[in-house]
């Protein structure tokens, strides 16, 4: 006798993004990591006066097959500055970790903890750090290393006895109330971005050299960003939304 098929439970409806957030620190591995939908949320935040800063572990120097790393680092950093300008971000910092071979470890955790203590944000945002993104696409090693280190650095940033040298440098502990994860398999919250879609598209289009080196079959920035934000909107019950897994810490 055959057993009835098991049905998967319906995902819980997405909640609106917390409204007690005035400052955000975004921590990712590469130029362009924040431009696949997340930057539209950033544009929505900056348009209402929220402070948003970016910290990138690398300059993306290994990301363009047809361009030597030294040149690519310069080009991609400039493109990221343009992408930031498109969404109202003025505070952009690059780390010194090597693109493509970022290592999870104490040095990376310390760098991120330092930036958290420097900026003292209400929210830290990073990229999904599991083996797959939402939708099943395989994640990349640098994303996983930086995302996991970011999660761990939240505790490091609040503990004065971890990396005590940061105290000596003037960076007092800071406990971050919220963590958000972009491209998560199970988002919980959304930011409605109907008025920020064009800014989000412009931020990805700013990575012109990187985009031009992608295969012809890869979706163009407008199509890709619109698709991502439409899917988020469908999950949220609005036209366009950026979806995140949000975790309240304490």
PDB file of C-alpha atoms in Angstrom:
ATOM      1  CA  UNK A   1       0.000   0.000   0.000  1.00  0.00           C
ATOM      2  CA  UNK A   2       1.515   3.303  -1.039  1.00  0.00           C
ATOM      3  CA  UNK A   3       2.049   6.027   1.510  1.00  0.00           C
ATOM      4  CA  UNK A   4       0.572   9.467   0.902  1.00  0.00           C
ATOM      5  CA  UNK A   5       3.087  12.012  -0.281  1.00  0.00           C
ATOM      6  CA  UNK A   6       4.387  14.310   2.405  1.00  0.00           C
ATOM      7  CA  UNK A   7       3.737  17.968   1.812  1.00  0.00           C
ATOM      8  CA  UNK A   8       6.248  20.591   2.783  1.00  0.00           C
ATOM      9  CA  UNK A   9       4.974  23.175   5.278  1.00  0.00           C
ATOM     10  CA  UNK A  10       4.293  26.598   3.867  1.00  0.00           C
ATOM     11  CA  UNK A  11       7.059  29.069   4.720  1.00  0.00           C
ATOM     12  CA  UNK A  12       6.148  31.659   7.330  1.00  0.00           C
ATOM     13  CA  UNK A  13       5.194  35.030   5.851  1.00  0.00           C
ATOM     14  CA  UNK A  14       8.014  37.548   5.758  1.00  0.00           C
ATOM     15  CA  UNK A  15       7.969  40.306   8.340  1.00  0.00           C
ATOM     16  CA  UNK A  16       8.743  43.915   7.621  1.00  0.00           C
ATOM     17  CA  UNK A  17      12.308  44.884   8.432  1.00  0.00           C
ATOM     18  CA  UNK A  18      12.936  46.094  12.000  1.00  0.00           C
ATOM     19  CA  UNK A  19      12.305  49.819  12.325  1.00  0.00           C
ATOM     20  CA  UNK A  20      14.720  50.435  15.221  1.00  0.00           C
ATOM     21  CA  UNK A  21      17.774  50.488  12.957  1.00  0.00           C
ATOM     22  CA  UNK A  22      19.592  53.724  12.148  1.00  0.00           C
ATOM     23  CA  UNK A  23      23.017  52.433  11.110  1.00  0.00           C
ATOM     24  CA  UNK A  24      24.159  49.441   9.065  1.00  0.00           C
ATOM     25  CA  UNK A  25      27.546  47.857   8.402  1.00  0.00           C
ATOM     26  CA  UNK A  26      27.668  45.586   5.344  1.00  0.00           C
ATOM     27  CA  UNK A  27      30.474  42.986   5.387  1.00  0.00           C
ATOM     28  CA  UNK A  28      31.165  40.936   2.251  1.00  0.00           C
ATOM     29  CA  UNK A  29      34.060  39.444   0.316  1.00  0.00           C
ATOM     30  CA  UNK A  30      34.107  41.193  -3.079  1.00  0.00           C
ATOM     31  CA  UNK A  31      33.114  44.197  -5.131  1.00  0.00           C
ATOM     32  CA  UNK A  32      29.618  43.464  -6.561  1.00  0.00           C
ATOM     33  CA  UNK A  33      28.561  41.070  -3.751  1.00  0.00           C
ATOM     34  CA  UNK A  34      26.052  43.611  -2.446  1.00  0.00           C
ATOM     35  CA  UNK A  35      24.710  44.596  -5.836  1.00  0.00           C
ATOM     36  CA  UNK A  36      22.460  41.580  -6.474  1.00  0.00           C
ATOM     37  CA  UNK A  37      19.373  43.038  -4.845  1.00  0.00           C
ATOM     38  CA  UNK A  38      20.770  44.057  -1.466  1.00  0.00           C
ATOM     39  CA  UNK A  39      21.912  47.453  -2.706  1.00  0.00           C
ATOM     40  CA  UNK A  40      18.289  48.361  -3.463  1.00  0.00           C
ATOM     41  CA  UNK A  41      17.567  47.962   0.250  1.00  0.00           C
ATOM     42  CA  UNK A  42      20.645  50.071   0.956  1.00  0.00           C
ATOM     43  CA  UNK A  43      19.282  52.806  -1.326  1.00  0.00           C
ATOM     44  CA  UNK A  44      15.958  52.661   0.512  1.00  0.00           C
ATOM     45  CA  UNK A  45      17.781  53.039   3.822  1.00  0.00           C
ATOM     46  CA  UNK A  46      20.057  55.907   2.802  1.00  0.00           C
ATOM     47  CA  UNK A  47      17.110  57.780   1.271  1.00  0.00           C
ATOM     48  CA  UNK A  48      15.575  57.966   4.755  1.00  0.00           C
ATOM     49  CA  UNK A  49      18.798  59.088   6.438  1.00  0.00           C
ATOM     50  CA  UNK A  50      20.140  55.774   7.732  1.00  0.00           C
ATOM     51  CA  UNK A  51      23.925  55.466   7.840  1.00  0.00           C
ATOM     52  CA  UNK A  52      25.320  52.593   5.778  1.00  0.00           C
ATOM     53  CA  UNK A  53      28.980  51.595   5.531  1.00  0.00           C
ATOM     54  CA  UNK A  54      30.596  48.845   3.437  1.00  0.00           C
ATOM     55  CA  UNK A  55      33.604  46.723   4.377  1.00  0.00           C
ATOM     56  CA  UNK A  56      34.919  44.409   1.644  1.00  0.00           C
ATOM     57  CA  UNK A  57      37.534  41.808   2.511  1.00  0.00           C
ATOM     58  CA  UNK A  58      39.140  41.967  -0.956  1.00  0.00           C
ATOM     59  CA  UNK A  59      39.321  44.192  -4.015  1.00  0.00           C
ATOM     60  CA  UNK A  60      38.129  41.395  -6.295  1.00  0.00           C
ATOM     61  CA  UNK A  61      41.472  41.217  -8.056  1.00  0.00           C
ATOM     62  CA  UNK A  62      41.031  37.591  -9.132  1.00  0.00           C
ATOM     63  CA  UNK A  63      37.562  38.141 -10.549  1.00  0.00           C
ATOM     64  CA  UNK A  64      38.257  39.010 -14.209  1.00  0.00           C
ATOM     65  CA  UNK A  65      39.887  36.267 -16.234  1.00  0.00           C
ATOM     66  CA  UNK A  66      41.054  38.642 -18.982  1.00  0.00           C
ATOM     67  CA  UNK A  67      42.639  41.191 -16.634  1.00  0.00           C
ATOM     68  CA  UNK A  68      45.761  40.827 -14.494  1.00  0.00           C
ATOM     69  CA  UNK A  69      45.077  41.040 -10.742  1.00  0.00           C
ATOM     70  CA  UNK A  70      46.986  44.291 -10.183  1.00  0.00           C
ATOM     71  CA  UNK A  71      44.915  46.071 -12.808  1.00  0.00           C
ATOM     72  CA  UNK A  72      41.693  44.355 -11.824  1.00  0.00           C
ATOM     73  CA  UNK A  73      42.094  45.452  -8.194  1.00  0.00           C
ATOM     74  CA  UNK A  74      42.244  49.097  -9.294  1.00  0.00           C
ATOM     75  CA  UNK A  75      39.363  48.773 -11.763  1.00  0.00           C
ATOM     76  CA  UNK A  76      37.072  46.865  -9.459  1.00  0.00           C
ATOM     77  CA  UNK A  77      37.687  49.189  -6.523  1.00  0.00           C
ATOM     78  CA  UNK A  78      36.743  52.151  -8.715  1.00  0.00           C
ATOM     79  CA  UNK A  79      33.624  50.344  -9.924  1.00  0.00           C
ATOM     80  CA  UNK A  80      32.624  49.607  -6.331  1.00  0.00           C
ATOM     81  CA  UNK A  81      32.964  53.280  -5.445  1.00  0.00           C
ATOM     82  CA  UNK A  82      30.622  54.105  -8.326  1.00  0.00           C
ATOM     83  CA  UNK A  83      28.210  51.391  -7.177  1.00  0.00           C
ATOM     84  CA  UNK A  84      28.229  52.893  -3.688  1.00  0.00           C
ATOM     85  CA  UNK A  85      27.523  56.361  -5.066  1.00  0.00           C
ATOM     86  CA  UNK A  86      24.481  55.001  -6.904  1.00  0.00           C
ATOM     87  CA  UNK A  87      22.861  54.004  -3.604  1.00  0.00           C
ATOM     88  CA  UNK A  88      24.058  56.824  -1.354  1.00  0.00           C
ATOM     89  CA  UNK A  89      26.938  55.068   0.422  1.00  0.00           C
ATOM     90  CA  UNK A  90      29.967  57.244   1.152  1.00  0.00           C
ATOM     91  CA  UNK A  91      31.817  55.004   3.615  1.00  0.00           C
ATOM     92  CA  UNK A  92      33.633  52.193   1.766  1.00  0.00           C
ATOM     93  CA  UNK A  93      36.666  50.322   3.131  1.00  0.00           C
ATOM     94  CA  UNK A  94      38.653  47.484   1.553  1.00  0.00           C
ATOM     95  CA  UNK A  95      40.465  44.854   3.562  1.00  0.00           C
ATOM     96  CA  UNK A  96      43.758  43.312   2.500  1.00  0.00           C
ATOM     97  CA  UNK A  97      42.681  39.695   2.145  1.00  0.00           C
ATOM     98  CA  UNK A  98      43.551  37.931  -1.139  1.00  0.00           C
ATOM     99  CA  UNK A  99      40.679  37.426  -3.555  1.00  0.00           C
ATOM    100  CA  UNK A 100      39.783  33.821  -4.244  1.00  0.00           C
ATOM    101  CA  UNK A 101      41.704  32.400  -1.295  1.00  0.00           C
ATOM    102  CA  UNK A 102      40.251  34.245   1.689  1.00  0.00           C
ATOM    103  CA  UNK A 103      40.864  32.156   4.788  1.00  0.00           C
ATOM    104  CA  UNK A 104      38.460  31.859   7.661  1.00  0.00           C
ATOM    105  CA  UNK A 105      40.460  32.465  10.816  1.00  0.00           C
ATOM    106  CA  UNK A 106      41.480  34.828  13.564  1.00  0.00           C
ATOM    107  CA  UNK A 107      42.918  37.492  11.257  1.00  0.00           C
ATOM    108  CA  UNK A 108      39.641  37.801   9.365  1.00  0.00           C
ATOM    109  CA  UNK A 109      37.557  37.737  12.533  1.00  0.00           C
ATOM    110  CA  UNK A 110      39.768  40.448  14.050  1.00  0.00           C
ATOM    111  CA  UNK A 111      39.423  42.682  10.988  1.00  0.00           C
ATOM    112  CA  UNK A 112      35.640  42.408  11.040  1.00  0.00           C
ATOM    113  CA  UNK A 113      35.421  42.874  14.808  1.00  0.00           C
ATOM    114  CA  UNK A 114      37.513  46.029  14.449  1.00  0.00           C
ATOM    115  CA  UNK A 115      35.138  47.425  11.835  1.00  0.00           C
ATOM    116  CA  UNK A 116      32.114  46.608  13.987  1.00  0.00           C
ATOM    117  CA  UNK A 117      33.694  48.443  16.918  1.00  0.00           C
ATOM    118  CA  UNK A 118      34.676  51.332  14.661  1.00  0.00           C
ATOM    119  CA  UNK A 119      31.193  51.839  13.191  1.00  0.00           C
ATOM    120  CA  UNK A 120      29.065  50.686  16.168  1.00  0.00           C
ATOM    121  CA  UNK A 121      26.100  49.759  13.948  1.00  0.00           C
ATOM    122  CA  UNK A 122      22.583  48.686  14.889  1.00  0.00           C
ATOM    123  CA  UNK A 123      22.729  46.023  12.171  1.00  0.00           C
ATOM    124  CA  UNK A 124      25.493  44.012  10.534  1.00  0.00           C
ATOM    125  CA  UNK A 125      24.609  42.582   7.126  1.00  0.00           C
ATOM    126  CA  UNK A 126      26.525  39.825   5.383  1.00  0.00           C
ATOM    127  CA  UNK A 127      26.064  37.287   2.603  1.00  0.00           C
ATOM    128  CA  UNK A 128      24.845  33.716   3.017  1.00  0.00           C
ATOM    129  CA  UNK A 129      27.723  31.503   4.137  1.00  0.00           C
ATOM    130  CA  UNK A 130      26.315  28.016   3.572  1.00  0.00           C
ATOM    131  CA  UNK A 131      27.252  25.734   0.683  1.00  0.00           C
ATOM    132  CA  UNK A 132      24.292  26.923  -1.386  1.00  0.00           C
ATOM    133  CA  UNK A 133      22.473  30.170  -1.949  1.00  0.00           C
ATOM    134  CA  UNK A 134      18.706  30.446  -1.922  1.00  0.00           C
ATOM    135  CA  UNK A 135      17.544  28.674  -5.076  1.00  0.00           C
ATOM    136  CA  UNK A 136      20.243  26.035  -4.871  1.00  0.00           C
ATOM    137  CA  UNK A 137      23.188  27.683  -6.628  1.00  0.00           C
ATOM    138  CA  UNK A 138      26.535  26.666  -5.168  1.00  0.00           C
ATOM    139  CA  UNK A 139      28.150  29.309  -2.986  1.00  0.00           C
ATOM    140  CA  UNK A 140      31.777  30.388  -3.365  1.00  0.00           C
ATOM    141  CA  UNK A 141      34.584  29.838  -0.849  1.00  0.00           C
ATOM    142  CA  UNK A 142      35.293  33.511  -0.127  1.00  0.00           C
ATOM    143  CA  UNK A 143      31.613  34.187   0.568  1.00  0.00           C
ATOM    144  CA  UNK A 144      31.483  31.305   3.011  1.00  0.00           C
ATOM    145  CA  UNK A 145      34.670  32.331   4.807  1.00  0.00           C
ATOM    146  CA  UNK A 146      33.679  35.987   5.171  1.00  0.00           C
ATOM    147  CA  UNK A 147      30.056  35.287   6.087  1.00  0.00           C
ATOM    148  CA  UNK A 148      30.961  32.811   8.821  1.00  0.00           C
ATOM    149  CA  UNK A 149      33.752  35.031  10.138  1.00  0.00           C
ATOM    150  CA  UNK A 150      31.299  37.921  10.241  1.00  0.00           C
ATOM    151  CA  UNK A 151      28.836  35.934  12.328  1.00  0.00           C
ATOM    152  CA  UNK A 152      31.601  34.964  14.752  1.00  0.00           C
ATOM    153  CA  UNK A 153      33.010  38.496  14.828  1.00  0.00           C
ATOM    154  CA  UNK A 154      29.733  39.773  16.242  1.00  0.00           C
ATOM    155  CA  UNK A 155      30.563  38.007  19.509  1.00  0.00           C
ATOM    156  CA  UNK A 156      34.223  39.024  19.238  1.00  0.00           C
ATOM    157  CA  UNK A 157      33.260  42.685  18.868  1.00  0.00           C
ATOM    158  CA  UNK A 158      31.291  42.643  22.113  1.00  0.00           C
ATOM    159  CA  UNK A 159      33.887  40.858  24.238  1.00  0.00           C
ATOM    160  CA  UNK A 160      36.746  43.007  25.517  1.00  0.00           C
ATOM    161  CA  UNK A 161      38.834  39.928  26.320  1.00  0.00           C
ATOM    162  CA  UNK A 162      38.819  38.731  22.704  1.00  0.00           C
ATOM    163  CA  UNK A 163      41.367  40.622  20.594  1.00  0.00           C
ATOM    164  CA  UNK A 164      42.366  42.894  23.506  1.00  0.00           C
ATOM    165  CA  UNK A 165      44.776  44.671  21.170  1.00  0.00           C
ATOM    166  CA  UNK A 166      41.732  46.381  19.669  1.00  0.00           C
ATOM    167  CA  UNK A 167      41.169  48.082  23.013  1.00  0.00           C
ATOM    168  CA  UNK A 168      44.751  49.340  22.881  1.00  0.00           C
ATOM    169  CA  UNK A 169      43.973  50.788  19.440  1.00  0.00           C
ATOM    170  CA  UNK A 170      40.965  52.654  20.813  1.00  0.00           C
ATOM    171  CA  UNK A 171      38.187  50.307  19.688  1.00  0.00           C
ATOM    172  CA  UNK A 172      35.934  49.681  22.668  1.00  0.00           C
ATOM    173  CA  UNK A 173      33.559  46.665  22.601  1.00  0.00           C
ATOM    174  CA  UNK A 174      30.249  46.973  20.816  1.00  0.00           C
ATOM    175  CA  UNK A 175      27.303  44.548  20.882  1.00  0.00           C
ATOM    176  CA  UNK A 176      25.277  44.591  17.669  1.00  0.00           C
ATOM    177  CA  UNK A 177      21.506  44.211  18.159  1.00  0.00           C
ATOM    178  CA  UNK A 178      20.715  42.750  14.715  1.00  0.00           C
ATOM    179  CA  UNK A 179      22.278  40.458  12.110  1.00  0.00           C
ATOM    180  CA  UNK A 180      20.921  40.196   8.558  1.00  0.00           C
ATOM    181  CA  UNK A 181      21.921  37.600   5.972  1.00  0.00           C
ATOM    182  CA  UNK A 182      21.347  38.245   2.267  1.00  0.00           C
ATOM    183  CA  UNK A 183      20.598  35.441  -0.229  1.00  0.00           C
ATOM    184  CA  UNK A 184      19.595  33.189   2.671  1.00  0.00           C
ATOM    185  CA  UNK A 185      17.673  29.983   1.989  1.00  0.00           C
ATOM    186  CA  UNK A 186      15.048  30.880   4.585  1.00  0.00           C
ATOM    187  CA  UNK A 187      14.496  34.652   4.699  1.00  0.00           C
ATOM    188  CA  UNK A 188      12.430  36.060   7.532  1.00  0.00           C
ATOM    189  CA  UNK A 189      12.147  39.793   6.804  1.00  0.00           C
ATOM    190  CA  UNK A 190      11.903  42.134   3.841  1.00  0.00           C
ATOM    191  CA  UNK A 191      12.570  45.693   2.784  1.00  0.00           C
ATOM    192  CA  UNK A 192      10.074  47.111   0.287  1.00  0.00           C
ATOM    193  CA  UNK A 193      12.143  48.676  -2.513  1.00  0.00           C
ATOM    194  CA  UNK A 194       9.751  49.801  -5.260  1.00  0.00           C
ATOM    195  CA  UNK A 195      11.280  53.296  -5.208  1.00  0.00           C
ATOM    196  CA  UNK A 196      14.845  51.953  -5.113  1.00  0.00           C
ATOM    197  CA  UNK A 197      14.854  49.391  -7.928  1.00  0.00           C
ATOM    198  CA  UNK A 198      16.512  51.734 -10.419  1.00  0.00           C
ATOM    199  CA  UNK A 199      19.229  52.648  -7.928  1.00  0.00           C
ATOM    200  CA  UNK A 200      19.836  48.951  -7.313  1.00  0.00           C
ATOM    201  CA  UNK A 201      20.141  48.298 -11.031  1.00  0.00           C
ATOM    202  CA  UNK A 202      22.494  51.249 -11.469  1.00  0.00           C
ATOM    203  CA  UNK A 203      24.728  49.950  -8.706  1.00  0.00           C
ATOM    204  CA  UNK A 204      25.188  46.614 -10.483  1.00  0.00           C
ATOM    205  CA  UNK A 205      25.636  48.320 -13.863  1.00  0.00           C
ATOM    206  CA  UNK A 206      28.492  50.298 -12.300  1.00  0.00           C
ATOM    207  CA  UNK A 207      30.557  47.082 -12.369  1.00  0.00           C
ATOM    208  CA  UNK A 208      30.989  47.498 -16.102  1.00  0.00           C
ATOM    209  CA  UNK A 209      34.354  45.775 -16.576  1.00  0.00           C
ATOM    210  CA  UNK A 210      33.337  42.847 -14.412  1.00  0.00           C
ATOM    211  CA  UNK A 211      29.961  42.474 -16.139  1.00  0.00           C
ATOM    212  CA  UNK A 212      31.503  42.653 -19.619  1.00  0.00           C
ATOM    213  CA  UNK A 213      33.757  39.689 -18.806  1.00  0.00           C
ATOM    214  CA  UNK A 214      30.855  37.442 -17.817  1.00  0.00           C
ATOM    215  CA  UNK A 215      29.502  34.864 -20.301  1.00  0.00           C
ATOM    216  CA  UNK A 216      26.952  36.151 -22.781  1.00  0.00           C
ATOM    217  CA  UNK A 217      24.427  33.763 -21.271  1.00  0.00           C
ATOM    218  CA  UNK A 218      24.648  35.496 -17.878  1.00  0.00           C
ATOM    219  CA  UNK A 219      21.606  37.750 -17.235  1.00  0.00           C
ATOM    220  CA  UNK A 220      22.100  41.457 -17.729  1.00  0.00           C
ATOM    221  CA  UNK A 221      21.998  43.671 -14.610  1.00  0.00           C
ATOM    222  CA  UNK A 222      18.478  45.012 -15.178  1.00  0.00           C
ATOM    223  CA  UNK A 223      17.015  41.572 -15.786  1.00  0.00           C
ATOM    224  CA  UNK A 224      18.872  40.005 -12.871  1.00  0.00           C
ATOM    225  CA  UNK A 225      18.117  42.647 -10.255  1.00  0.00           C
ATOM    226  CA  UNK A 226      14.488  42.916 -11.327  1.00  0.00           C
ATOM    227  CA  UNK A 227      14.099  39.143 -11.109  1.00  0.00           C
ATOM    228  CA  UNK A 228      15.627  38.955  -7.633  1.00  0.00           C
ATOM    229  CA  UNK A 229      13.559  41.828  -6.265  1.00  0.00           C
ATOM    230  CA  UNK A 230      10.372  40.529  -7.917  1.00  0.00           C
ATOM    231  CA  UNK A 231      10.882  37.160  -6.235  1.00  0.00           C
ATOM    232  CA  UNK A 232      11.397  38.915  -2.915  1.00  0.00           C
ATOM    233  CA  UNK A 233       8.273  40.950  -3.529  1.00  0.00           C
ATOM    234  CA  UNK A 234       6.248  37.844  -4.263  1.00  0.00           C
ATOM    235  CA  UNK A 235       7.359  36.302  -0.964  1.00  0.00           C
ATOM    236  CA  UNK A 236       6.549  39.529   0.884  1.00  0.00           C
ATOM    237  CA  UNK A 237       3.266  40.332  -0.850  1.00  0.00           C
ATOM    238  CA  UNK A 238       4.515  43.548  -2.488  1.00  0.00           C
ATOM    239  CA  UNK A 239       5.801  44.400  -5.958  1.00  0.00           C
ATOM    240  CA  UNK A 240       9.532  44.555  -5.197  1.00  0.00           C
ATOM    241  CA  UNK A 241      11.393  43.586  -2.033  1.00  0.00           C
ATOM    242  CA  UNK A 242      14.835  42.603  -0.802  1.00  0.00           C
ATOM    243  CA  UNK A 243      14.550  39.589   1.491  1.00  0.00           C
ATOM    244  CA  UNK A 244      16.869  38.731   4.387  1.00  0.00           C
ATOM    245  CA  UNK A 245      17.200  36.327   7.239  1.00  0.00           C
ATOM    246  CA  UNK A 246      17.225  38.598  10.297  1.00  0.00           C
ATOM    247  CA  UNK A 247      18.339  37.517  13.748  1.00  0.00           C
ATOM    248  CA  UNK A 248      17.813  39.558  16.909  1.00  0.00           C
ATOM    249  CA  UNK A 249      20.812  39.231  19.197  1.00  0.00           C
ATOM    250  CA  UNK A 250      19.821  39.495  22.835  1.00  0.00           C
TER     251      UNK A 250
END
